[in-house]
PDB file of C-alpha atoms in Angstrom:
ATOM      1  CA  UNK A  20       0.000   0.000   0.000  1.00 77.00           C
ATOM      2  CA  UNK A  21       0.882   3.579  -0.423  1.00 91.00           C
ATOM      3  CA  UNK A  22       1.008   6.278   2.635  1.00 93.00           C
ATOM      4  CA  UNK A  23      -2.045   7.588   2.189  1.00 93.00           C
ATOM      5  CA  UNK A  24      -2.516  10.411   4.932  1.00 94.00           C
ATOM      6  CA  UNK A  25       1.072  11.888   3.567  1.00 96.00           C
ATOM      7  CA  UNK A  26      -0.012  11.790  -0.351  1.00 97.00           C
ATOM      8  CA  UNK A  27      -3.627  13.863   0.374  1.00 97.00           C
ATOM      9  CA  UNK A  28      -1.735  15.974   2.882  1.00 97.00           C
ATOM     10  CA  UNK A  29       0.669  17.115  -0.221  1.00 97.00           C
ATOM     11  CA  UNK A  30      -2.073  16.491  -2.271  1.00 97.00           C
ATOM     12  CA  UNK A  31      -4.359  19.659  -0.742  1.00 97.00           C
ATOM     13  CA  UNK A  32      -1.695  22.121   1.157  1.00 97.00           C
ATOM     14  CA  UNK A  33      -1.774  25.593   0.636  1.00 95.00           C
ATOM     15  CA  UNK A  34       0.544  25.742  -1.997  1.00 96.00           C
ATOM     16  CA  UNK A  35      -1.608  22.688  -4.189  1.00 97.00           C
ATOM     17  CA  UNK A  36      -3.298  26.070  -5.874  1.00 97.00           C
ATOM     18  CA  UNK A  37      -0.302  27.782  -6.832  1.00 97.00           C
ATOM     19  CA  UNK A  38       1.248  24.189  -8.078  1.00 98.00           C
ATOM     20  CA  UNK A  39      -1.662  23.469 -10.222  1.00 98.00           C
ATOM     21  CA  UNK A  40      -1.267  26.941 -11.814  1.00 97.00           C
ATOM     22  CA  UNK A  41       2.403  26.671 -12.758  1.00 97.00           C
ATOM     23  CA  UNK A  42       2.622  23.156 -13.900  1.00 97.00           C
ATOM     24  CA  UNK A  43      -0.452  23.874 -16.363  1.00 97.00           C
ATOM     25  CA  UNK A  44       1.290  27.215 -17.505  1.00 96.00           C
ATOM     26  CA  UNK A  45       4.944  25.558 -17.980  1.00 97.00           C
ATOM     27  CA  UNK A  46       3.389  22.193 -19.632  1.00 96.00           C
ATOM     28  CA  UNK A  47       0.678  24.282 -21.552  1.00 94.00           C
ATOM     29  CA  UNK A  48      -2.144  22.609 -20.110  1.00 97.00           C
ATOM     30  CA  UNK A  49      -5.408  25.044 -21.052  1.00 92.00           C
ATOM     31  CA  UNK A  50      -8.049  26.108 -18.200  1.00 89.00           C
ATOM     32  CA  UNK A  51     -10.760  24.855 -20.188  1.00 91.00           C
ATOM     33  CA  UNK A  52      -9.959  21.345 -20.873  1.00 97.00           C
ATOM     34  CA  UNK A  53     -10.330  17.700 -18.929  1.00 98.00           C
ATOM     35  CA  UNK A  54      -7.232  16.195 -18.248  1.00 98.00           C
ATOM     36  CA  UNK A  55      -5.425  12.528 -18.102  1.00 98.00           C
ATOM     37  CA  UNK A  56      -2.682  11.565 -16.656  1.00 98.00           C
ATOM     38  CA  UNK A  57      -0.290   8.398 -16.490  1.00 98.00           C
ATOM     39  CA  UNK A  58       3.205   8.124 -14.560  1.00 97.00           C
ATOM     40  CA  UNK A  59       4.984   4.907 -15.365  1.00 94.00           C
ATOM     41  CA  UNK A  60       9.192   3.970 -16.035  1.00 90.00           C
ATOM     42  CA  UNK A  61       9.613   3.745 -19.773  1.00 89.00           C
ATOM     43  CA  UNK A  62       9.325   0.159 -19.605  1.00 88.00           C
ATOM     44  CA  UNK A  63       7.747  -2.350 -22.072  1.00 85.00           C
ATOM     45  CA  UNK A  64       5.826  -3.693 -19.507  1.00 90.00           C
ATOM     46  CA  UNK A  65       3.989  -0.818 -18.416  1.00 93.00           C
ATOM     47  CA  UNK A  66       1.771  -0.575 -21.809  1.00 95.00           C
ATOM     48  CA  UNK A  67       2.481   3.119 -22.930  1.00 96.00           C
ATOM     49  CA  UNK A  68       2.269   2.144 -26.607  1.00 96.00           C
ATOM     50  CA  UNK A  69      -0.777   0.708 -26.343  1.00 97.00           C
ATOM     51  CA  UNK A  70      -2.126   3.360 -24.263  1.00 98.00           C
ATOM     52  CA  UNK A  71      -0.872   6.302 -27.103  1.00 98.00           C
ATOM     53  CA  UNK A  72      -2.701   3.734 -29.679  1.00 98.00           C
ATOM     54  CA  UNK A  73      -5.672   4.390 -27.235  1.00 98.00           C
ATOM     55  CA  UNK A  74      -5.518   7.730 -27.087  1.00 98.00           C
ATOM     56  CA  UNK A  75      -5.118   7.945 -30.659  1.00 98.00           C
ATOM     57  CA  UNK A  76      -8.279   6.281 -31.405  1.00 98.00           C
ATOM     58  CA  UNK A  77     -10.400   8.061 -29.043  1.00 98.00           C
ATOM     59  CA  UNK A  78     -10.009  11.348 -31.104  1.00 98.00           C
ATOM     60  CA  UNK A  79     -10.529   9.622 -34.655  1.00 98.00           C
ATOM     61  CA  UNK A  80     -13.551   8.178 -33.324  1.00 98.00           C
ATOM     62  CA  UNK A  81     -14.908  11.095 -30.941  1.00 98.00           C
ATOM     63  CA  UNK A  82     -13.721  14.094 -32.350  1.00 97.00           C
ATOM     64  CA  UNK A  83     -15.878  16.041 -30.040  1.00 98.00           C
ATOM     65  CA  UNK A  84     -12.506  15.527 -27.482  1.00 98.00           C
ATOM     66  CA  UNK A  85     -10.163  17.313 -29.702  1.00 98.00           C
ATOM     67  CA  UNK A  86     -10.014  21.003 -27.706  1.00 97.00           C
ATOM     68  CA  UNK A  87     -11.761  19.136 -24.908  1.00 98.00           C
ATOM     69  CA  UNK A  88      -9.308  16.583 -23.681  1.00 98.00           C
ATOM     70  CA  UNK A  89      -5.431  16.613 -23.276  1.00 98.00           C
ATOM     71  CA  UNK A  90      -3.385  13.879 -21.539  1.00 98.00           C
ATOM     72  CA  UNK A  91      -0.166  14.139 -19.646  1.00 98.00           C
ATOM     73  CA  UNK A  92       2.648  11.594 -19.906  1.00 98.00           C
ATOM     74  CA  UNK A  93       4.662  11.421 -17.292  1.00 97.00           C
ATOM     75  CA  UNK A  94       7.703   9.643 -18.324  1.00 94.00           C
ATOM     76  CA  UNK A  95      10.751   8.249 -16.069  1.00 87.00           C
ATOM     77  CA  UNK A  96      13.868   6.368 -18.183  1.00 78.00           C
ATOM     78  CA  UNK A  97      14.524   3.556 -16.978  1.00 73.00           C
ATOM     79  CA  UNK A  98      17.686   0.897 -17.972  1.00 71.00           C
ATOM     80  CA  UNK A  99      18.650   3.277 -20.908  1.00 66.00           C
ATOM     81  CA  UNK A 100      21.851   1.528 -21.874  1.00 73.00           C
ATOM     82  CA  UNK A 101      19.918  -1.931 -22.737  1.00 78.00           C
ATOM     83  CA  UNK A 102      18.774  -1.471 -26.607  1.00 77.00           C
ATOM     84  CA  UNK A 103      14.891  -2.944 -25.878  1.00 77.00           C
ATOM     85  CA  UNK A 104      14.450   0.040 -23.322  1.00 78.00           C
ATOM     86  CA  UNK A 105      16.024   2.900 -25.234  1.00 84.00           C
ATOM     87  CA  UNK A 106      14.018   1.260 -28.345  1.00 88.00           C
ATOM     88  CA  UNK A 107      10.575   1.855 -26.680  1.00 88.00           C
ATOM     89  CA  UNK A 108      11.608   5.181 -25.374  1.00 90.00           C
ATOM     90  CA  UNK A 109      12.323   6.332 -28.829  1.00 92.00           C
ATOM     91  CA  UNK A 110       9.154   4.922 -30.020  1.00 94.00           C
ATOM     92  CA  UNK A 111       6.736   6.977 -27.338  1.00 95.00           C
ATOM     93  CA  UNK A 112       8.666  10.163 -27.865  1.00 96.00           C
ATOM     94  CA  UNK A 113       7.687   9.516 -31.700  1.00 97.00           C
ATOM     95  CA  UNK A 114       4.350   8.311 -31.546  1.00 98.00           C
ATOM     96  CA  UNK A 115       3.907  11.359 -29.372  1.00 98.00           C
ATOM     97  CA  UNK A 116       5.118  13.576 -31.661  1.00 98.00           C
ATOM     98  CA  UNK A 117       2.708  11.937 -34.768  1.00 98.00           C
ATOM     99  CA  UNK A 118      -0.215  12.529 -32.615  1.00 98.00           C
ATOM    100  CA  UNK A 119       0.198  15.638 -31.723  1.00 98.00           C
ATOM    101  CA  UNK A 120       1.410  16.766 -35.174  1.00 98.00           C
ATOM    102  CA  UNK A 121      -1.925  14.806 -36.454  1.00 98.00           C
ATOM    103  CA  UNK A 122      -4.644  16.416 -33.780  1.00 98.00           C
ATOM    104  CA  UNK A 123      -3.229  19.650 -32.131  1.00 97.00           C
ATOM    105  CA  UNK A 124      -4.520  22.900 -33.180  1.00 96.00           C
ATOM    106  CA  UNK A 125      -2.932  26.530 -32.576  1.00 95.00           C
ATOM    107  CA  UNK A 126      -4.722  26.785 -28.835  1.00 94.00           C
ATOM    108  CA  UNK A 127      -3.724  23.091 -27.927  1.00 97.00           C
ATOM    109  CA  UNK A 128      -1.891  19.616 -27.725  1.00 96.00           C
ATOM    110  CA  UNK A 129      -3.956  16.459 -27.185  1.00 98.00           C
ATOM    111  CA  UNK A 130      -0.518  14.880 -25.978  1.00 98.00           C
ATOM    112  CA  UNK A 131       2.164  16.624 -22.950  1.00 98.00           C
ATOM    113  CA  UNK A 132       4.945  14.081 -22.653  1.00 97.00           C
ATOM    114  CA  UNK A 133       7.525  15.364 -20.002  1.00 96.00           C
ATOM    115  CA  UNK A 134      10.653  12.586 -18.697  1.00 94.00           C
ATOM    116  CA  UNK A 135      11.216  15.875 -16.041  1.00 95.00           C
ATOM    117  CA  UNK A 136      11.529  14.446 -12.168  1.00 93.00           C
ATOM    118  CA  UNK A 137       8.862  16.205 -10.550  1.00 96.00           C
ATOM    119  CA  UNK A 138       8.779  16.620  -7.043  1.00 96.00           C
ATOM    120  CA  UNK A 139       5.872  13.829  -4.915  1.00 96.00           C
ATOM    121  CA  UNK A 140       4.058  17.650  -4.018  1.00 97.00           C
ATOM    122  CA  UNK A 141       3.637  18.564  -7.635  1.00 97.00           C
ATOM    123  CA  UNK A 142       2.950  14.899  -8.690  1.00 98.00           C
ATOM    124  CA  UNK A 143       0.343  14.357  -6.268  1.00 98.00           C
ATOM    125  CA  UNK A 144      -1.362  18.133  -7.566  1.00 98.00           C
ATOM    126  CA  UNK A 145      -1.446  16.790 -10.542  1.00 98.00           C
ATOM    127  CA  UNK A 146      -3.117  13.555  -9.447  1.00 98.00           C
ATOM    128  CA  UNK A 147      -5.663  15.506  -7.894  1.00 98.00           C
ATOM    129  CA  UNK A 148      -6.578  17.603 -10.236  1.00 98.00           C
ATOM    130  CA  UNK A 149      -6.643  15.137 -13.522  1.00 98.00           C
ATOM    131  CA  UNK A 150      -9.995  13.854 -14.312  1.00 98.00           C
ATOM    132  CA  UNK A 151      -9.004  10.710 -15.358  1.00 98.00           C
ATOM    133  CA  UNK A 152      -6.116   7.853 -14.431  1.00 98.00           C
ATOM    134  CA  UNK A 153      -4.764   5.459 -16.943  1.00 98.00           C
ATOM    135  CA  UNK A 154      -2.834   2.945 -15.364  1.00 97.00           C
ATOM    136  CA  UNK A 155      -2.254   0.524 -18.087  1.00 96.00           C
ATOM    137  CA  UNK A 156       0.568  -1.780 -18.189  1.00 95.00           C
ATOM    138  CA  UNK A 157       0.303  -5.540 -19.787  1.00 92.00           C
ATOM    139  CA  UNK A 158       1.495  -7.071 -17.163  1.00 83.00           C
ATOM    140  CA  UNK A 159       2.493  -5.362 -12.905  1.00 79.00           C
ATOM    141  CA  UNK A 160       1.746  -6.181  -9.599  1.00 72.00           C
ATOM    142  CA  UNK A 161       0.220  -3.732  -7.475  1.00 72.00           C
ATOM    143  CA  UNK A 162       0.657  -0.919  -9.463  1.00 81.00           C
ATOM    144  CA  UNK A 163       1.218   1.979  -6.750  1.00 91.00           C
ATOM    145  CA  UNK A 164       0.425   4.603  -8.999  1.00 95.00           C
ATOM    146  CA  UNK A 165      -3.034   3.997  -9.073  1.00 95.00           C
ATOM    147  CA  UNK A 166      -3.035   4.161  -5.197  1.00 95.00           C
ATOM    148  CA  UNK A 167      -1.357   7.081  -5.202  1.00 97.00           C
ATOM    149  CA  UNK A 168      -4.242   8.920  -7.806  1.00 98.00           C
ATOM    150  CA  UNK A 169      -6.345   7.527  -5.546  1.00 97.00           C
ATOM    151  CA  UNK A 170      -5.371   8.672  -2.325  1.00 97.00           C
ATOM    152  CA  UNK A 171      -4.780  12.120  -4.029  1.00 98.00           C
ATOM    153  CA  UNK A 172      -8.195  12.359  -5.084  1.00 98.00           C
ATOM    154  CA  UNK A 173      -9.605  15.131  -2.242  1.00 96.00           C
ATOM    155  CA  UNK A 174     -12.539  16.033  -4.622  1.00 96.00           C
ATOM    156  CA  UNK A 175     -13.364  12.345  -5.111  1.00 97.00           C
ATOM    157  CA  UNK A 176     -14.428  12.623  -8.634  1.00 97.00           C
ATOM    158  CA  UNK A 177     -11.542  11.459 -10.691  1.00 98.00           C
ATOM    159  CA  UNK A 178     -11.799   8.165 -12.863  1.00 98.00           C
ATOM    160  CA  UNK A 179      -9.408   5.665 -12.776  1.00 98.00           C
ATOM    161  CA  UNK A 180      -8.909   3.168 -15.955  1.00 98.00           C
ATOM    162  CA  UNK A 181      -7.009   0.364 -14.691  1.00 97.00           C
ATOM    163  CA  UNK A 182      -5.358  -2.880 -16.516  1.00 96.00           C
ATOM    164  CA  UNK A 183      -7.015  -6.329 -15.863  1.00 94.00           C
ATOM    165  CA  UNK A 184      -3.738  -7.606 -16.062  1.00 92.00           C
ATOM    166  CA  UNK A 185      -2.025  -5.824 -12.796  1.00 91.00           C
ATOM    167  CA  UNK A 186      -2.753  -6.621  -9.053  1.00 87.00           C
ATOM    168  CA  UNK A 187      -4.096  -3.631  -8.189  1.00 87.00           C
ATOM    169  CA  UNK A 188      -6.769  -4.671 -10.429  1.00 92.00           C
ATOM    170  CA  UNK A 189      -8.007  -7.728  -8.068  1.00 88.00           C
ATOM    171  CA  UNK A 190      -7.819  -5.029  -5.026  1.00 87.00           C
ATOM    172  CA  UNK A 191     -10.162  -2.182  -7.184  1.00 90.00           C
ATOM    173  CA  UNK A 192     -11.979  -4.848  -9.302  1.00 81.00           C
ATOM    174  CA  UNK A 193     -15.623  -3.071  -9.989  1.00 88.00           C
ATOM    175  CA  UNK A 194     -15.285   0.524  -9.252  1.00 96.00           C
ATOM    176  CA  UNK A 195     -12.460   1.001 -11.817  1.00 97.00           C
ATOM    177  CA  UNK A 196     -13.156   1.423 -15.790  1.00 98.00           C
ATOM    178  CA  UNK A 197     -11.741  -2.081 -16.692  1.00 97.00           C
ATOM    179  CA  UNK A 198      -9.043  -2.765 -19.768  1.00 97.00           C
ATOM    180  CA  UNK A 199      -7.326  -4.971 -21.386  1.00 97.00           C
ATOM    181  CA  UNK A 200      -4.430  -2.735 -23.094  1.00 97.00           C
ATOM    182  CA  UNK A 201      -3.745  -4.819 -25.952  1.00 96.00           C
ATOM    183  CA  UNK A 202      -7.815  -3.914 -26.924  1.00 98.00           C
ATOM    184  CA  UNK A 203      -7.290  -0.959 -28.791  1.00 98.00           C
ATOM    185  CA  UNK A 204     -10.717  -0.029 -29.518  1.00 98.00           C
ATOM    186  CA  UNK A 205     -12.273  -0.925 -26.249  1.00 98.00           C
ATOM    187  CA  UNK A 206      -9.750   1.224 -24.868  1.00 98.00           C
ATOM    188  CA  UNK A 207     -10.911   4.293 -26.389  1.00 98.00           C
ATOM    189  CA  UNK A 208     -14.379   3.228 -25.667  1.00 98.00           C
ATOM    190  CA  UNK A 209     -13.437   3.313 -22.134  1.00 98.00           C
ATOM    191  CA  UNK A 210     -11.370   6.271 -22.436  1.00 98.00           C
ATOM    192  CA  UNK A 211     -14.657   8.059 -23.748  1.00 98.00           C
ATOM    193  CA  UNK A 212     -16.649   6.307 -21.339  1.00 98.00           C
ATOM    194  CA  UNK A 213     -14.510   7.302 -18.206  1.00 98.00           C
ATOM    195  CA  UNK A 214     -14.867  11.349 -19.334  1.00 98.00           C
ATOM    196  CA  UNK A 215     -18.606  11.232 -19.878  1.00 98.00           C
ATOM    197  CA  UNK A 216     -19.517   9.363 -16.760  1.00 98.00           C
ATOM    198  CA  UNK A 217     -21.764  11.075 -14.880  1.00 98.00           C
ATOM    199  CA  UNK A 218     -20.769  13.311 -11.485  1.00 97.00           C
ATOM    200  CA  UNK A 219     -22.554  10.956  -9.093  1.00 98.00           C
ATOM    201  CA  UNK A 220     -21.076   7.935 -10.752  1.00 98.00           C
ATOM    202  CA  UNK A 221     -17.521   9.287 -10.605  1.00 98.00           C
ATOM    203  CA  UNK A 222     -18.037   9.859  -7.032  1.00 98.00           C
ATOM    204  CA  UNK A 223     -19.840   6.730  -5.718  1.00 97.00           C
ATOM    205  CA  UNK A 224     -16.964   4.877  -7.340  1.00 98.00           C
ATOM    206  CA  UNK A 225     -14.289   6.842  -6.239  1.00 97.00           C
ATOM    207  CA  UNK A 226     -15.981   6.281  -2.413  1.00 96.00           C
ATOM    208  CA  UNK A 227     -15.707   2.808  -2.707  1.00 96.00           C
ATOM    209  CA  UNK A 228     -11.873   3.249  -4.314  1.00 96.00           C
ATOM    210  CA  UNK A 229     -11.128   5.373  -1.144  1.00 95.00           C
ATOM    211  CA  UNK A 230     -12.270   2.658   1.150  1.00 93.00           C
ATOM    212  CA  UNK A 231     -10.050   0.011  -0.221  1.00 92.00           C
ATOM    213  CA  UNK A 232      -6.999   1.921  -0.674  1.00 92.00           C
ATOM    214  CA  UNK A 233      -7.343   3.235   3.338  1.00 89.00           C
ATOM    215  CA  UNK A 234      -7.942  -0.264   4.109  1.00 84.00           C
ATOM    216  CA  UNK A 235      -5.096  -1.583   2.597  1.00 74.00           C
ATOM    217  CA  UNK A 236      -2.465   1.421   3.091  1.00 66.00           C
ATOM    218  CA  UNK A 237       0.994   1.265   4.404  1.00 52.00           C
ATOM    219  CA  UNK A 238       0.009   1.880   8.094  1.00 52.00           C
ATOM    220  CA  UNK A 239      -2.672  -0.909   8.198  1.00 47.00           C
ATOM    221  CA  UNK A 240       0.050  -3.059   6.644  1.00 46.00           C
ATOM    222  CA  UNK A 241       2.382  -2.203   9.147  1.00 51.00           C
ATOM    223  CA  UNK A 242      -0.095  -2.635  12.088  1.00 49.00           C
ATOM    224  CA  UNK A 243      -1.119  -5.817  10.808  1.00 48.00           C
ATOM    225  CA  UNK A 244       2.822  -6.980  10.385  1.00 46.00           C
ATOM    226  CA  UNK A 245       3.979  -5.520  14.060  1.00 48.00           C
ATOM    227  CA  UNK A 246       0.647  -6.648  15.308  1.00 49.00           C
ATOM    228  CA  UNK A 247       1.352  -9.924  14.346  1.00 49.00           C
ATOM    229  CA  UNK A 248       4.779 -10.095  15.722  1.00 46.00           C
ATOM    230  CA  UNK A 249       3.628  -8.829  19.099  1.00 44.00           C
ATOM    231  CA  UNK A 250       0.965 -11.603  19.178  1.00 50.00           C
ATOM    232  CA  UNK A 251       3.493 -14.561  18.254  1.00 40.00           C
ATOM    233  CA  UNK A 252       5.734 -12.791  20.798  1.00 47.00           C
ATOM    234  CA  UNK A 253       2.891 -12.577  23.650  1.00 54.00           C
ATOM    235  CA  UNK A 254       1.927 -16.025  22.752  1.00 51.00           C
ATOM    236  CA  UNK A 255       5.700 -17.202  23.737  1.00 53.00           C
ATOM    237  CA  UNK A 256       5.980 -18.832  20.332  1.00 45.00           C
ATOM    238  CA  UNK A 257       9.406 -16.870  19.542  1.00 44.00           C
ATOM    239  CA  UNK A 258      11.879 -14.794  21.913  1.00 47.00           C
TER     240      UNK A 258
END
């Protein structure tokens, strides 16, 4: 689990305002527009190809999200110097780069890739303030990123599309918009899906999101662990 109390802390301090404000201006995020976001390690595993193809289709088949709808890419290199992992970093900077050329007008860019570090303050702004999570990859474990957007989410009415094929999946299972990454098309149908859900869906699903990720965060884990210990300990079973 993630620490949840210290990401929605960072998540809403004073200065979350201010943050919001300057990332948008430096990354040229417009005021009027609904935002996604993904964080991963440029890693073949984590399905950012597959989420660009995604992304790609959603605006050839609902134009209507072209001014409406820019995503954020949050990039962090990973094993440069092996050729498979510079390959696919090469790969998203260009696919990037054709959909944006393909889609963006003078007033915006459907696509903001950044590989900058950004601070766990200005990363957890941003996860508050996106209206949609894509946590992707074809194959993970837990996946703590989407129980970081999660635990960020102060308004509660963010959406989070989520891989079938990670752990975190089996923890979220129903209140997440499900996909398989490989899917292309039922991707962007969920993509679409995920921004026109209604307010009071977004919510009562992001409710029952909270509760699992609280259940299952780092200090419950760490009760449950020392808790343990004490009881074997109490019990005499060890010294």
């Amino acid at each position: 689990g993630v620490d949840t109390e210290d990401i929605r802390r960072k998540a809403t301090d004073e200065g979350s305002d201010e943050r919001w404000e300057r990332f948008r201006s430096r990354y040229d995020v417009g005021e009027d527009v609904r935002v996604g976001v993904g964080v991963d390690r440029l890693d073949y595993t984590k399905g950012i190809p597959q989420r660009l193809d995604a992304i790609e289709q959603l605006f050839e088949a609902h134009p209507e999200w072209r001014e409406k709808f820019t995503f954020v890419q949050v990039g962090s290199r990973s094993r440069s110097r092996i050729p498979a992992y510079r390959e696919i970093q090469t790969d998203v900077v260009d696919t990037v780069n054709r959909i944006n050329t393909r889609f963006r007008t003078d007033d915006w860019q459907p696509i903001v890739y950044t590989t900058d570090r950004l601070s766990n303050e200005d990363l957890y702004t941003l996860y508050r303030n996106a209206d949609v999570a894509v946590v992707s990859p074809i194959r993970d474990g837990m996946n703590l990123v989407a129980q970081e957007f999660v635990a960020a989410q102060a308004e509660g009415d963010g959406v989070l599309v989520l891989s079938d094929q990670t752990g975190a999946h089996d923890l979220f299972e129903d209140s997440v918009v499900s996909i398989t990454p490989q899917d292309t098309e039922g991707f962007a149908g969920s993509l679409d899906e995920a921004l026109t859900m209604p307010a009071s869906e977004r919510r009562d699903r992001m409710r029952a999101l909270a509760r699992r990720c609280w259940g299952t965060d780092v200090s419950n884990w760490v009760d449950d662990v020392l808790g343990s210990g004490a009881d074997v300990r109490e019990r005499g079973l060890v010294d």
